[in-house]
């Protein structure tokens, strides 16, 4: 049995905006700050997330690029 890592959907570029739908039809917006590599060689994406109309300033978060690509879609 062979296992293959899923390919990244698209290259994450600093400044790009992504979105995901939350409960009650809220849209969460993520702005990519860059792409870094963790100590184990796993690529990560730091990003600022906000919810328009609720939390305009947002907060800084970081996820593995693979997880980020599954959760957020290009805006």
Short mmCIF file of C-alpha atoms in Angstrom, two decimals:
data_model
loop_
_atom_site.label_atom_id
_atom_site.label_comp_id
_atom_site.label_asym_id
_atom_site.label_seq_id
_atom_site.Cartn_x
_atom_site.Cartn_y
_atom_site.Cartn_z
CA UNK A 1 0.00 0.00 0.00
CA UNK A 2 1.42 3.37 -0.99
CA UNK A 3 0.74 6.65 0.75
CA UNK A 4 1.21 10.01 -0.83
CA UNK A 5 1.00 13.42 0.79
CA UNK A 6 -1.69 15.60 -0.73
CA UNK A 7 -0.30 18.37 -2.91
CA UNK A 8 -0.80 21.95 -1.77
CA UNK A 9 -3.78 23.52 -3.55
CA UNK A 10 -1.93 26.70 -4.37
CA UNK A 11 1.16 28.55 -3.29
CA UNK A 12 0.56 30.75 -0.25
CA UNK A 13 1.87 34.25 -0.87
CA UNK A 14 2.36 37.00 1.70
CA UNK A 15 -0.58 39.41 1.63
CA UNK A 16 -3.05 36.99 0.00
CA UNK A 17 -6.50 36.76 1.58
CA UNK A 18 -8.39 33.53 2.34
CA UNK A 19 -11.78 32.85 3.90
CA UNK A 20 -13.75 30.17 5.68
CA UNK A 21 -17.40 29.99 6.70
CA UNK A 22 -18.19 29.78 10.41
CA UNK A 23 -21.46 29.11 12.23
CA UNK A 24 -24.40 31.44 11.54
CA UNK A 25 -23.01 32.28 8.07
CA UNK A 26 -20.13 34.33 9.48
CA UNK A 27 -17.11 34.63 7.21
CA UNK A 28 -13.65 34.55 8.79
CA UNK A 29 -10.93 36.26 6.75
CA UNK A 30 -7.25 35.29 6.98
CA UNK A 31 -4.41 37.45 5.58
CA UNK A 32 -1.15 35.53 5.04
CA UNK A 33 1.91 37.08 6.72
CA UNK A 34 4.41 34.71 5.07
CA UNK A 35 5.49 31.07 5.01
CA UNK A 36 8.08 29.70 7.43
CA UNK A 37 9.59 26.30 8.15
CA UNK A 38 9.37 24.81 11.63
CA UNK A 39 12.16 22.96 13.46
CA UNK A 40 11.07 19.59 12.00
CA UNK A 41 11.02 21.01 8.46
CA UNK A 42 7.23 21.35 8.30
CA UNK A 43 6.12 24.52 6.46
CA UNK A 44 3.89 26.84 8.49
CA UNK A 45 1.88 29.92 7.61
CA UNK A 46 1.51 32.76 10.10
CA UNK A 47 -1.65 34.78 9.39
CA UNK A 48 -3.94 37.41 10.87
CA UNK A 49 -7.57 36.33 11.15
CA UNK A 50 -10.56 38.66 11.47
CA UNK A 51 -14.33 38.53 11.26
CA UNK A 52 -15.77 41.62 9.51
CA UNK A 53 -18.36 43.41 11.62
CA UNK A 54 -17.34 41.55 14.79
CA UNK A 55 -13.57 41.56 15.19
CA UNK A 56 -12.00 43.96 12.69
CA UNK A 57 -8.50 43.89 14.25
CA UNK A 58 -8.25 40.12 14.38
CA UNK A 59 -5.54 38.07 15.98
CA UNK A 60 -2.29 36.44 14.89
CA UNK A 61 -2.35 32.65 14.38
CA UNK A 62 -0.09 30.02 12.82
CA UNK A 63 -0.94 26.69 11.18
CA UNK A 64 0.85 24.10 9.10
CA UNK A 65 0.38 25.02 5.43
CA UNK A 66 -1.41 21.72 4.75
CA UNK A 67 -3.96 22.38 7.50
CA UNK A 68 -4.39 26.03 6.47
CA UNK A 69 -5.08 24.98 2.85
CA UNK A 70 -7.79 22.56 3.99
CA UNK A 71 -9.49 25.12 6.26
CA UNK A 72 -9.34 28.31 4.17
CA UNK A 73 -10.31 28.98 0.55
CA UNK A 74 -8.96 31.84 -1.61
CA UNK A 75 -11.11 34.97 -1.29
#
